[in-house]
CSV table of C-alpha atoms and ligand atoms in Angstrom, one decimal:
chain,number,residue,atom,x,y,z
A,65,MET,CA,-3.1,14.3,-31.1
A,66,ILE,CA,-2.4,10.6,-31.7
A,67,GLN,CA,-5.7,8.6,-32.1
A,68,GLU,CA,-5.2,5.7,-29.3
A,69,SER,CA,-8.1,4.1,-28.0
A,70,LEU,CA,-7.4,5.4,-24.0
A,71,GLU,CA,-9.5,2.4,-22.5
A,72,ARG,CA,-7.1,0.1,-24.3
A,73,LYS,CA,-4.4,2.1,-23.1
A,74,ALA,CA,-5.8,2.2,-19.9
A,75,ARG,CA,-6.2,-2.2,-20.0
A,76,LYS,CA,-2.7,-2.4,-21.1
A,77,GLN,CA,-1.4,-0.4,-18.2
A,78,LEU,CA,-3.4,-3.1,-15.9
A,79,TYR,CA,-2.3,-6.0,-17.9
A,80,ARG,CA,1.6,-5.2,-17.2
A,81,ALA,CA,0.8,-4.8,-13.4
A,82,ALA,CA,-1.1,-7.9,-13.6
A,83,LYS,CA,1.3,-10.2,-15.1
A,84,GLU,CA,3.9,-9.1,-12.6
A,85,ILE,CA,2.0,-10.2,-9.5
A,86,HIS,CA,0.4,-13.4,-11.3
A,87,LEU,CA,-3.0,-11.9,-11.0
A,88,ASP,CA,-6.1,-14.5,-10.7
A,89,SER,CA,-7.4,-14.3,-14.2
A,90,ASN,CA,-10.8,-14.8,-12.9
A,91,ILE,CA,-10.0,-11.3,-11.1
A,92,LEU,CA,-8.7,-9.6,-14.2
A,93,LYS,CA,-11.7,-10.3,-16.4
A,94,ILE,CA,-13.5,-8.2,-13.7
A,95,LEU,CA,-11.0,-5.4,-13.3
A,96,GLU,CA,-11.0,-5.1,-17.2
A,97,LYS,CA,-14.1,-4.1,-17.8
A,98,PRO,CA,-16.4,-1.2,-16.3
A,99,MET,CA,-19.4,-1.9,-14.3
A,100,ARG,CA,-22.0,0.5,-15.9
A,101,VAL,CA,-21.6,3.1,-18.9
A,102,LEU,CA,-24.8,5.6,-19.0
A,103,LYS,CA,-25.0,7.6,-22.4
A,104,VAL,CA,-27.6,10.9,-22.1
A,105,SER,CA,-29.1,13.0,-24.5
A,106,LEU,CA,-29.4,16.6,-23.5
A,107,PRO,CA,-31.5,19.0,-24.9
A,108,ILE,CA,-30.8,23.0,-24.2
A,109,LYS,CA,-32.6,26.4,-25.1
A,110,LEU,CA,-29.8,28.2,-26.0
A,111,ASP,CA,-29.9,31.8,-25.4
A,112,ASN,CA,-31.0,32.7,-29.1
A,113,GLY,CA,-34.1,30.6,-28.8
A,114,ARG,CA,-33.0,27.4,-30.7
A,115,THR,CA,-32.6,24.1,-29.3
A,116,LYS,CA,-29.5,21.9,-29.2
A,117,VAL,CA,-28.7,18.3,-27.8
A,118,PHE,CA,-25.7,17.6,-26.6
A,119,THR,CA,-24.2,14.1,-25.2
A,120,GLY,CA,-23.3,13.6,-21.9
A,121,PHE,CA,-22.0,10.5,-20.5
A,122,ARG,CA,-21.2,8.9,-17.0
A,123,CYS,CA,-19.2,5.8,-16.1
A,124,GLN,CA,-19.0,3.8,-13.0
A,125,TYR,CA,-15.8,1.8,-13.4
A,126,SER,CA,-16.0,-0.2,-10.2
A,127,GLU,CA,-18.2,0.1,-6.7
A,128,ALA,CA,-16.3,-3.3,-5.1
A,129,ARG,CA,-14.5,-0.9,-2.5
A,130,GLY,CA,-17.5,1.7,-2.1
A,131,PRO,CA,-19.7,4.2,-4.1
A,132,THR,CA,-17.7,5.6,-7.0
A,133,LYS,CA,-16.3,9.0,-7.2
A,134,GLY,CA,-14.9,11.0,-10.3
A,135,GLY,CA,-14.7,13.8,-12.1
A,136,VAL,CA,-17.8,15.5,-14.8
A,137,ARG,CA,-15.4,17.2,-17.6
A,138,TYR,CA,-17.1,19.5,-20.5
A,139,HIS,CA,-15.2,19.4,-23.4
A,140,PRO,CA,-15.6,19.1,-27.0
A,141,ASP,CA,-13.4,16.3,-27.7
A,142,LEU,CA,-14.8,14.1,-24.8
A,143,THR,CA,-15.4,10.4,-26.3
A,144,GLU,CA,-17.0,7.5,-24.2
A,145,ASP,CA,-13.8,5.6,-24.5
A,146,GLU,CA,-12.2,8.6,-22.9
A,147,VAL,CA,-14.5,8.6,-19.8
A,148,ILE,CA,-14.4,4.9,-19.2
A,149,ALA,CA,-10.1,5.3,-19.0
A,150,LEU,CA,-10.3,8.3,-16.6
A,151,ALA,CA,-12.9,6.0,-14.9
A,152,ALA,CA,-10.8,3.1,-14.5
A,153,TRP,CA,-7.8,5.4,-13.2
A,154,MET,CA,-10.2,7.1,-10.5
A,155,THR,CA,-10.6,3.6,-9.7
A,156,TRP,CA,-6.9,2.5,-9.2
A,157,LYS,CA,-6.5,5.6,-7.6
A,158,CYS,CA,-8.7,5.4,-5.1
A,159,ALA,CA,-7.6,1.9,-4.2
A,160,LEU,CA,-3.8,3.1,-3.7
A,161,LEU,CA,-4.8,6.1,-1.6
A,162,ASP,CA,-6.9,3.5,0.5
A,163,LEU,CA,-10.2,5.9,0.0
A,164,PRO,CA,-13.1,3.7,0.6
A,165,TYR,CA,-14.5,4.6,-3.2
A,166,GLY,CA,-14.7,2.6,-6.8
A,167,GLY,CA,-13.9,4.9,-9.8
A,168,ALA,CA,-15.9,6.8,-12.0
A,169,LYS,CA,-16.1,9.9,-14.4
A,170,GLY,CA,-18.3,11.8,-16.6
A,171,GLY,CA,-18.9,14.2,-18.7
A,172,ILE,CA,-20.4,16.2,-21.5
A,173,ILE,CA,-19.4,16.8,-25.1
A,174,CYS,CA,-19.3,20.6,-25.3
A,175,ASP,CA,-17.1,23.6,-25.7
A,176,PRO,CA,-18.0,25.8,-22.4
A,177,LYS,CA,-16.1,28.8,-23.9
A,178,LYS,CA,-18.7,29.2,-26.7
A,179,LEU,CA,-22.0,28.6,-24.1
A,180,SER,CA,-22.9,31.6,-21.7
A,181,GLU,CA,-23.3,31.1,-18.2
A,182,ASN,CA,-27.1,30.7,-18.4
A,183,GLU,CA,-26.4,28.0,-20.9
A,184,LEU,CA,-23.9,26.2,-18.8
A,185,GLU,CA,-26.3,26.2,-15.9
A,186,ARG,CA,-29.1,24.5,-17.9
A,187,LEU,CA,-27.0,22.0,-19.5
A,188,THR,CA,-25.4,21.0,-16.3
A,189,ARG,CA,-29.1,20.6,-14.7
A,190,ARG,CA,-30.0,18.9,-17.5
A,191,TYR,CA,-27.2,16.5,-17.5
A,192,THR,CA,-27.6,15.9,-13.6
A,193,THR,CA,-31.3,15.0,-13.8
A,194,GLU,CA,-30.4,12.7,-16.5
A,195,ILE,CA,-27.9,10.8,-14.6
A,196,MET,CA,-29.7,11.0,-11.4
A,197,PRO,CA,-30.9,7.3,-11.0
A,198,ILE,CA,-27.2,6.4,-10.9
A,199,LEU,CA,-26.3,9.3,-8.6
A,200,GLY,CA,-26.5,9.6,-4.7
A,201,PRO,CA,-24.1,10.2,-1.7
A,202,HIS,CA,-23.4,6.2,-1.4
A,203,ILE,CA,-23.9,5.7,-5.0
A,204,ASP,CA,-22.0,8.0,-7.0
A,205,ILE,CA,-20.3,11.4,-6.0
A,206,PRO,CA,-19.1,14.0,-8.6
A,207,ALA,CA,-16.6,16.3,-8.4
A,208,PRO,CA,-14.8,19.2,-10.7
A,209,ASP,CA,-12.6,17.8,-13.7
A,210,VAL,CA,-11.3,19.9,-17.0
A,211,TYR,CA,-13.2,23.2,-17.7
A,212,THR,CA,-15.9,22.3,-14.7
A,213,THR,CA,-15.9,24.4,-11.5
A,214,SER,CA,-16.8,24.9,-7.8
A,215,LYS,CA,-20.3,26.3,-9.4
A,216,THR,CA,-20.4,23.5,-11.7
A,217,MET,CA,-20.5,21.4,-8.7
A,218,ALA,CA,-23.1,23.9,-6.9
A,219,TRP,CA,-25.8,23.2,-9.6
A,220,ILE,CA,-25.2,19.5,-9.5
A,221,MET,CA,-25.9,19.8,-5.8
A,222,ASP,CA,-28.9,22.0,-6.0
A,223,THR,CA,-30.7,20.1,-9.0
A,224,PHE,CA,-30.2,17.0,-6.7
A,225,SER,CA,-31.6,18.9,-3.4
A,226,GLN,CA,-34.2,20.1,-5.6
A,227,PHE,CA,-35.4,16.6,-6.7
A,228,LYS,CA,-35.0,15.1,-3.1
A,229,GLY,CA,-36.9,17.6,-1.2
A,230,TYR,CA,-33.6,18.6,0.8
A,231,THR,CA,-30.3,20.0,0.9
A,232,GLU,CA,-27.7,16.8,0.1
A,233,PRO,CA,-24.2,18.5,0.1
A,234,SER,CA,-22.7,15.3,0.3
A,235,ILE,CA,-23.7,14.4,-3.4
A,236,VAL,CA,-21.0,16.4,-5.1
A,237,THR,CA,-17.6,17.4,-4.0
A,238,GLY,CA,-15.3,20.6,-4.7
A,239,LYS,CA,-18.3,22.6,-4.3
A,240,PRO,CA,-17.9,26.3,-2.9
A,241,GLU,CA,-17.0,26.5,0.6
A,242,ILE,CA,-20.3,28.2,1.4
A,243,LEU,CA,-22.2,25.1,0.8
A,244,GLY,CA,-20.0,22.9,2.5
A,245,GLY,CA,-17.0,22.4,0.2
A,246,SER,CA,-13.7,21.7,2.0
A,247,LYS,CA,-11.0,24.0,2.7
A,248,GLY,CA,-8.0,23.3,0.6
A,249,ARG,CA,-9.9,21.2,-2.0
A,250,LYS,CA,-9.1,23.9,-4.9
A,251,GLU,CA,-5.3,23.7,-4.3
A,252,ALA,CA,-5.5,19.9,-3.3
A,253,THR,CA,-4.6,18.3,-6.4
A,254,GLY,CA,-1.7,20.8,-7.3
A,255,ARG,CA,-0.5,20.7,-3.5
A,256,GLY,CA,-0.5,17.1,-3.7
A,257,VAL,CA,1.9,16.7,-7.0
A,258,ALA,CA,4.5,19.1,-5.1
A,259,ILE,CA,4.1,17.0,-2.4
A,260,ILE,CA,4.9,13.9,-4.1
A,261,THR,CA,7.5,15.6,-6.0
A,262,GLN,CA,8.8,16.8,-2.9
A,263,GLU,CA,9.1,13.1,-1.8
A,264,PHE,CA,10.5,11.8,-4.6
A,265,PHE,CA,13.8,14.2,-4.5
A,266,LYS,CA,13.7,13.6,-0.6
A,267,ALA,CA,14.1,9.8,-1.6
A,268,ARG,CA,16.7,10.5,-4.1
A,269,LYS,CA,18.3,12.5,-1.4
A,270,LYS,CA,18.4,15.5,-3.5
A,271,SER,CA,17.0,19.2,-2.8
A,272,LEU,CA,14.4,20.8,-4.8
A,273,LYS,CA,16.0,24.1,-3.7
A,274,GLY,CA,16.7,25.9,-7.5
A,275,ALA,CA,15.6,22.7,-9.1
A,276,LYS,CA,14.2,23.6,-12.6
A,277,ILE,CA,10.8,22.7,-13.5
A,278,ALA,CA,8.5,23.0,-16.6
A,279,VAL,CA,4.8,22.7,-16.4
A,280,GLN,CA,2.5,22.2,-19.2
A,281,GLY,CA,-1.2,23.3,-18.6
A,282,PHE,CA,-1.6,26.3,-16.1
A,283,GLY,CA,-5.3,25.5,-14.5
A,284,ASN,CA,-6.3,24.5,-11.4
A,285,VAL,CA,-3.8,21.2,-11.3
A,286,GLY,CA,-0.9,22.8,-12.8
A,287,GLY,CA,-1.1,26.3,-11.8
A,288,HIS,CA,-1.2,25.2,-7.7
A,289,ALA,CA,1.4,22.7,-8.4
A,290,ALA,CA,3.5,25.7,-10.0
A,291,LEU,CA,3.0,27.6,-7.1
A,292,PHE,CA,3.6,25.2,-4.1
A,293,LEU,CA,6.5,24.0,-5.7
A,294,SER,CA,8.2,27.5,-6.3
A,295,GLN,CA,7.3,28.0,-2.7
A,296,MET,CA,9.2,24.8,-1.7
A,297,GLY,CA,12.3,26.5,-3.3
A,298,ALA,CA,12.2,25.3,-7.1
A,299,LYS,CA,12.5,27.5,-10.0
A,300,ILE,CA,9.4,27.4,-12.5
A,301,VAL,CA,11.5,27.8,-15.9
A,302,ALA,CA,8.5,27.2,-18.5
A,303,VAL,CA,4.7,27.4,-18.1
A,304,SER,CA,2.0,26.7,-21.0
A,305,ASP,CA,-1.7,26.3,-21.2
A,306,VAL,CA,-3.4,26.4,-24.6
A,307,SER,CA,-2.8,30.2,-25.6
A,308,GLY,CA,0.7,29.4,-25.8
A,309,ALA,CA,3.9,29.1,-23.4
A,310,LEU,CA,6.6,31.2,-21.6
A,311,ILE,CA,10.0,30.6,-20.7
A,312,ASN,CA,12.4,32.3,-18.2
A,313,PRO,CA,15.7,30.2,-17.2
A,314,ASP,CA,15.6,32.4,-14.1
A,315,GLY,CA,12.3,31.5,-13.0
A,316,LEU,CA,8.9,32.1,-13.8
A,317,ASP,CA,7.0,35.0,-11.1
A,318,VAL,CA,4.3,32.3,-10.7
A,319,LEU,CA,2.0,34.4,-8.5
A,320,GLY,CA,1.9,37.0,-11.6
A,321,LEU,CA,1.1,34.1,-14.0
A,322,ILE,CA,-2.0,33.0,-11.8
A,323,GLU,CA,-2.6,36.7,-11.3
A,324,CYS,CA,-2.7,37.0,-15.4
A,325,VAL,CA,-4.7,33.4,-15.4
A,326,GLU,CA,-7.3,34.8,-13.2
A,327,LYS,CA,-7.7,38.0,-15.5
A,328,HIS,CA,-7.1,37.3,-18.9
A,329,ALA,CA,-7.7,33.3,-19.0
A,330,CYS,CA,-4.7,32.7,-20.8
A,331,VAL,CA,-0.6,32.7,-19.4
A,332,ILE,CA,0.5,34.6,-22.8
A,333,LYS,CA,-0.9,38.1,-21.6
A,334,HIS,CA,2.0,37.9,-19.1
A,335,PRO,CA,5.2,39.6,-19.8
A,336,GLY,CA,8.1,37.3,-20.9
A,337,GLU,CA,9.6,35.3,-23.7
A,338,GLN,CA,7.2,33.4,-25.4
A,339,ILE,CA,7.8,29.7,-27.2
A,340,ASP,CA,6.2,27.3,-29.2
A,341,ARG,CA,3.3,25.6,-27.0
A,342,GLU,CA,4.7,22.2,-27.6
A,343,SER,CA,8.3,23.0,-27.2
A,344,LEU,CA,7.8,23.3,-23.6
A,345,LEU,CA,7.8,19.7,-23.3
A,346,TYR,CA,11.1,19.5,-24.7
A,347,GLN,CA,13.2,21.9,-22.3
A,348,ASP,CA,16.1,20.7,-20.8
A,349,VAL,CA,14.8,20.5,-17.1
A,350,ASP,CA,14.7,18.4,-13.9
A,351,VAL,CA,10.9,17.9,-13.8
A,352,LEU,CA,8.5,18.0,-16.3
A,353,ILE,CA,5.0,18.2,-15.0
A,354,PRO,CA,1.9,17.4,-17.7
A,355,ALA,CA,-1.0,18.9,-16.4
A,356,ALA,CA,-3.5,19.7,-19.5
A,357,LEU,CA,-4.7,16.7,-20.9
A,358,GLU,CA,-4.2,13.2,-22.1
A,359,ASN,CA,-1.7,11.6,-24.7
A,360,GLN,CA,0.8,14.7,-24.5
A,361,ILE,CA,3.8,12.2,-24.2
A,362,HIS,CA,3.8,9.7,-27.2
A,363,ARG,CA,5.7,7.3,-29.4
A,364,LYS,CA,6.6,10.1,-31.8
A,365,ASN,CA,7.5,12.7,-29.2
A,366,VAL,CA,9.0,10.9,-26.8
A,367,GLU,CA,12.5,10.6,-27.7
A,368,LYS,CA,12.4,14.9,-27.6
A,369,ILE,CA,12.0,15.0,-24.2
A,370,LYS,CA,15.0,16.3,-22.1
A,371,ALA,CA,13.7,16.5,-18.5
A,372,LYS,CA,15.3,14.2,-15.6
A,373,ILE,CA,11.8,13.0,-14.1
A,374,ILE,CA,8.3,13.5,-15.1
A,375,VAL,CA,5.3,13.9,-12.6
A,376,GLU,CA,2.3,13.3,-14.3
A,377,GLY,CA,-0.4,16.1,-13.2
A,378,ALA,CA,-2.7,15.4,-15.8
A,379,ASN,CA,-4.8,12.0,-15.9
A,380,GLY,CA,-3.3,9.8,-18.7
A,381,PRO,CA,-0.4,12.3,-20.3
A,382,THR,CA,2.2,9.6,-21.0
A,383,THR,CA,1.2,6.6,-23.6
A,384,PRO,CA,2.2,3.2,-23.0
A,385,GLU,CA,4.6,3.3,-25.7
A,386,ALA,CA,6.1,6.5,-24.3
A,387,ASP,CA,6.4,5.0,-21.1
A,388,GLU,CA,8.4,1.9,-22.2
A,389,ILE,CA,11.0,4.3,-23.9
A,390,LEU,CA,11.0,6.5,-21.3
A,391,GLU,CA,11.9,3.5,-18.9
A,392,LYS,CA,14.6,2.4,-21.3
A,393,ARG,CA,15.9,5.7,-21.0
A,394,LYS,CA,15.9,6.2,-17.1
A,395,ILE,CA,13.5,8.7,-17.2
A,396,PRO,CA,11.1,8.0,-14.1
A,397,VAL,CA,7.7,8.7,-14.4
A,398,ILE,CA,5.6,9.7,-11.4
A,399,PRO,CA,2.4,8.4,-12.4
A,400,ASP,CA,-0.9,10.2,-12.4
A,401,ILE,CA,-2.7,7.7,-10.1
A,402,LEU,CA,-0.1,8.8,-7.3
A,403,ALA,CA,0.6,12.1,-8.3
A,404,ASN,CA,-2.3,14.1,-9.1
A,405,SER,CA,-4.3,11.9,-6.2
A,406,GLY,CA,-4.4,14.8,-4.1
A,407,GLY,CA,-7.7,16.2,-5.2
A,408,VAL,CA,-9.7,12.7,-4.4
A,409,VAL,CA,-7.8,12.5,-0.9
A,410,VAL,CA,-9.6,15.7,-0.4
A,411,SER,CA,-12.7,15.2,-1.9
A,412,HIS,CA,-12.8,12.5,0.6
A,413,LEU,CA,-12.1,14.4,3.4
A,414,GLU,CA,-15.0,16.7,1.9
A,415,TRP,CA,-17.8,13.9,1.8
A,416,VAL,CA,-16.6,12.9,5.3
A,417,GLN,CA,-17.5,16.4,6.4
A,418,ALA,CA,-20.4,16.7,4.5
A,419,LEU,CA,-21.7,13.5,6.0
A,420,SER,CA,-20.9,14.3,9.7
A,421,GLY,CA,-21.7,18.1,9.4
A,422,LEU,CA,-18.4,19.2,10.4
A,423,TYR,CA,-16.2,21.6,9.0
A,424,TRP,CA,-12.7,21.4,9.6
A,425,GLU,CA,-10.0,23.6,9.4
A,426,GLU,CA,-7.3,23.9,6.6
A,427,GLU,CA,-4.2,22.6,8.3
A,428,GLN,CA,-6.0,19.7,9.9
A,429,VAL,CA,-6.9,19.0,5.8
A,430,ASN,CA,-3.5,19.8,4.7
A,431,ALA,CA,-2.1,17.5,7.2
A,432,GLU,CA,-3.9,14.7,6.5
A,433,LEU,CA,-3.9,15.3,2.6
A,434,LYS,CA,-0.2,15.1,3.3
A,435,ARG,CA,0.1,11.9,5.6
A,436,LYS,CA,-1.8,9.6,3.0
A,437,LEU,CA,0.2,11.1,0.1
A,438,VAL,CA,3.6,10.3,1.9
A,439,LYS,CA,2.3,7.0,2.9
A,440,ALA,CA,1.0,5.9,-0.7
A,441,PHE,CA,4.5,7.1,-2.0
A,442,LYS,CA,6.6,5.3,0.3
A,443,GLN,CA,4.5,2.5,-0.4
A,444,VAL,CA,5.1,2.9,-4.5
A,445,TRP,CA,8.7,3.4,-3.7
A,446,GLU,CA,9.0,0.2,-2.2
A,447,ILE,CA,7.0,-2.0,-4.3
A,448,ALA,CA,9.2,-0.5,-7.3
A,449,ALA,CA,12.9,-1.1,-5.4
A,450,GLN,CA,11.6,-4.6,-4.4
A,451,ARG,CA,10.4,-5.8,-7.6
A,452,LYS,CA,12.5,-3.4,-9.5
A,453,VAL,CA,9.5,-2.4,-11.7
A,454,ALA,CA,8.7,1.4,-13.3
A,455,PHE,CA,6.6,3.6,-10.4
A,456,ARG,CA,3.4,3.1,-12.8
A,457,CYS,CA,3.8,-0.7,-12.3
A,458,ALA,CA,4.3,-0.3,-8.6
A,459,ALA,CA,1.2,1.9,-8.0
A,460,TYR,CA,-0.8,-0.3,-10.1
A,461,ILE,CA,0.4,-3.2,-7.9
A,462,ALA,CA,-0.6,-1.6,-4.7
A,463,ALA,CA,-4.1,-0.7,-6.6
A,464,ILE,CA,-4.8,-4.1,-7.8
A,465,GLU,CA,-3.9,-6.3,-5.1
A,466,LYS,CA,-6.4,-4.3,-2.8
A,467,MET,CA,-9.0,-4.7,-5.4
A,468,ALA,CA,-8.1,-8.5,-5.7
A,469,GLU,CA,-8.2,-9.1,-2.0
A,470,VAL,CA,-11.7,-6.9,-1.9
A,471,TYR,CA,-13.1,-9.9,-4.5
A,472,ARG,CA,-11.7,-12.2,-2.3
A,473,TYR,CA,-13.6,-11.8,0.6
A,474,ARG,CA,-16.7,-10.3,-1.1
A,475,GLY,CA,-17.0,-12.9,-3.6
A,476,ILE,CA,-19.1,-12.5,-6.8
A,477,PHE,CA,-22.6,-12.0,-6.9
A,478,PRO,CA,-24.9,-14.2,-7.3
B,148,LIG,P1,-8.5,23.0,-16.2
B,148,LIG,O1,-9.7,23.2,-17.0
B,148,LIG,O2,-8.4,23.9,-14.5
B,148,LIG,O3,-7.1,23.4,-16.6
B,148,LIG,C1,-6.5,22.9,-17.9
B,148,LIG,C2,-5.4,23.6,-18.3
B,148,LIG,O4,-4.9,23.1,-19.5
B,148,LIG,C3,-5.7,24.8,-19.0
B,148,LIG,O5,-4.6,25.9,-18.5
B,148,LIG,C4,-5.5,24.7,-20.5
B,148,LIG,O6,-5.7,25.7,-20.7
B,148,LIG,C5,-4.3,23.8,-20.2
B,148,LIG,N1,-4.5,23.2,-22.0
B,148,LIG,C6,-5.3,22.4,-22.4
B,148,LIG,N2,-4.5,22.0,-23.6
B,148,LIG,C7,-3.5,22.0,-23.6
B,148,LIG,C8,-2.4,22.0,-24.6
B,148,LIG,N3,-2.7,21.3,-25.7
B,148,LIG,N4,-1.3,22.7,-23.8
B,148,LIG,C9,-1.0,23.4,-23.1
B,148,LIG,N5,-2.2,23.2,-22.1
B,148,LIG,C10,-3.2,22.7,-22.5
B,148,LIG,O7,-8.2,21.5,-15.6
B,148,LIG,P2,-7.6,21.0,-14.1
B,148,LIG,O8,-8.6,20.4,-13.3
B,148,LIG,O9,-6.2,21.6,-14.1
B,148,LIG,O10,-7.0,19.3,-15.1
B,148,LIG,C11,-6.0,19.0,-15.6
B,148,LIG,C12,-5.7,17.7,-15.4
B,148,LIG,O11,-5.3,17.4,-14.5
B,148,LIG,C13,-6.9,16.6,-16.4
B,148,LIG,O12,-6.0,15.8,-16.7
B,148,LIG,C14,-7.4,16.3,-15.1
B,148,LIG,O13,-8.1,15.0,-15.6
B,148,LIG,C15,-6.5,16.0,-14.2
B,148,LIG,N6,-6.8,16.0,-12.7
B,148,LIG,C16,-7.5,16.9,-12.2
B,148,LIG,C17,-7.6,17.3,-10.9
B,148,LIG,C18,-8.7,18.5,-10.2
B,148,LIG,O14,-9.1,18.2,-9.1
B,148,LIG,N7,-8.9,19.6,-10.9
B,148,LIG,C19,-7.7,16.3,-10.2
B,148,LIG,C20,-7.0,15.0,-10.5
B,148,LIG,C21,-6.5,14.8,-12.0
């Protein structure tokens, strides 16, 4: 992995759009810095009786547009820098999608695969208590991210509720449906990736039928994106996860792969031709969907990319240097803040349902998801065409213009 400061990378993307619209430098000064970053130590009793102290973070990047919102990531390589960049991206994403939120992100440096279920529960509950002073349904609302699940959200919700003395379902999103989780939330990010890909094809007056797609990362986002795109008629010809990669030019059996991952937690136990994990990125496909982690497409490997379009399922999978080269090569990149925004759109719907005590049917949730995504896509498409800029720059312009307007009305306190 390339050792580049992700926060710097996030800032470069912001500067590019700010320059394009001649953003007021006083507003840029605010947007380039996170509002609040909390670092916590988390002592946990392991099952073997020993104590281990983990490190956790929560960054609330901006609350200008509302309470902060963002996922919680458990990963051995997590850094404070990464959490800040991810919180910045959440901020622009919420502004682009017109959601009444600022951006946040958090996580714990840990390898969840090496912890028992009980250890993970204790770690999650301790993390929740340590960040509790800055949590709340109108302050900051966590959601799942890499290696956290609806169960993690249930533990956070329960811990918060125990301390408050009443049950507070609106403190997290992405929780189990029985606790007030929204129908369609689990699938929402992958469904959104598929909807945005479909809109892109429509805008280019092309059909998705038979389009060849490679998906890097077959977790929540990648697996669901592959499923919905195959239902739309596309051919998923290659998939990968941390265990390896599979390829089939005639199209892989996506449902079979999902079952395989549910059973064995990896794709390579599924029958099929295996290829090197990295070479998935270099397949000659119509669409490449990086849906794993950051920095996957970088200066050193970007020339090997043969895909005609890149749709970012993951957050920050393309470095700014790679972005510039892709732009020169006329390979469009549909940026993360648009392509993977389906998750936060339905998280918002889940929060609204929890605050109002209502449960919506899945059709209602999915219809609202599609409406919001299509609207944001059209906005980005139009800005890109009018200003002749890349889609990422267009998406940032849409987002930061809204942020700037908010600051113009609210002013700077005191
Ligand atoms: P997940 O934990 O469900 O899945 C991650 C997948 O990536 C797994 O299949 C893992 O094996 C794979 N992976 C890890 N390293 C890899 C590598 N080097 N090569 C190939 N595969 C690799 O996580 P997720 O929720 O699907 O999140 C994936 C990305 O999408 C992250 O960047 C996350 O921030 C972003 N995202 C997630 C959501 C959401 O709702 N879950 C929303 C927006 C963005």
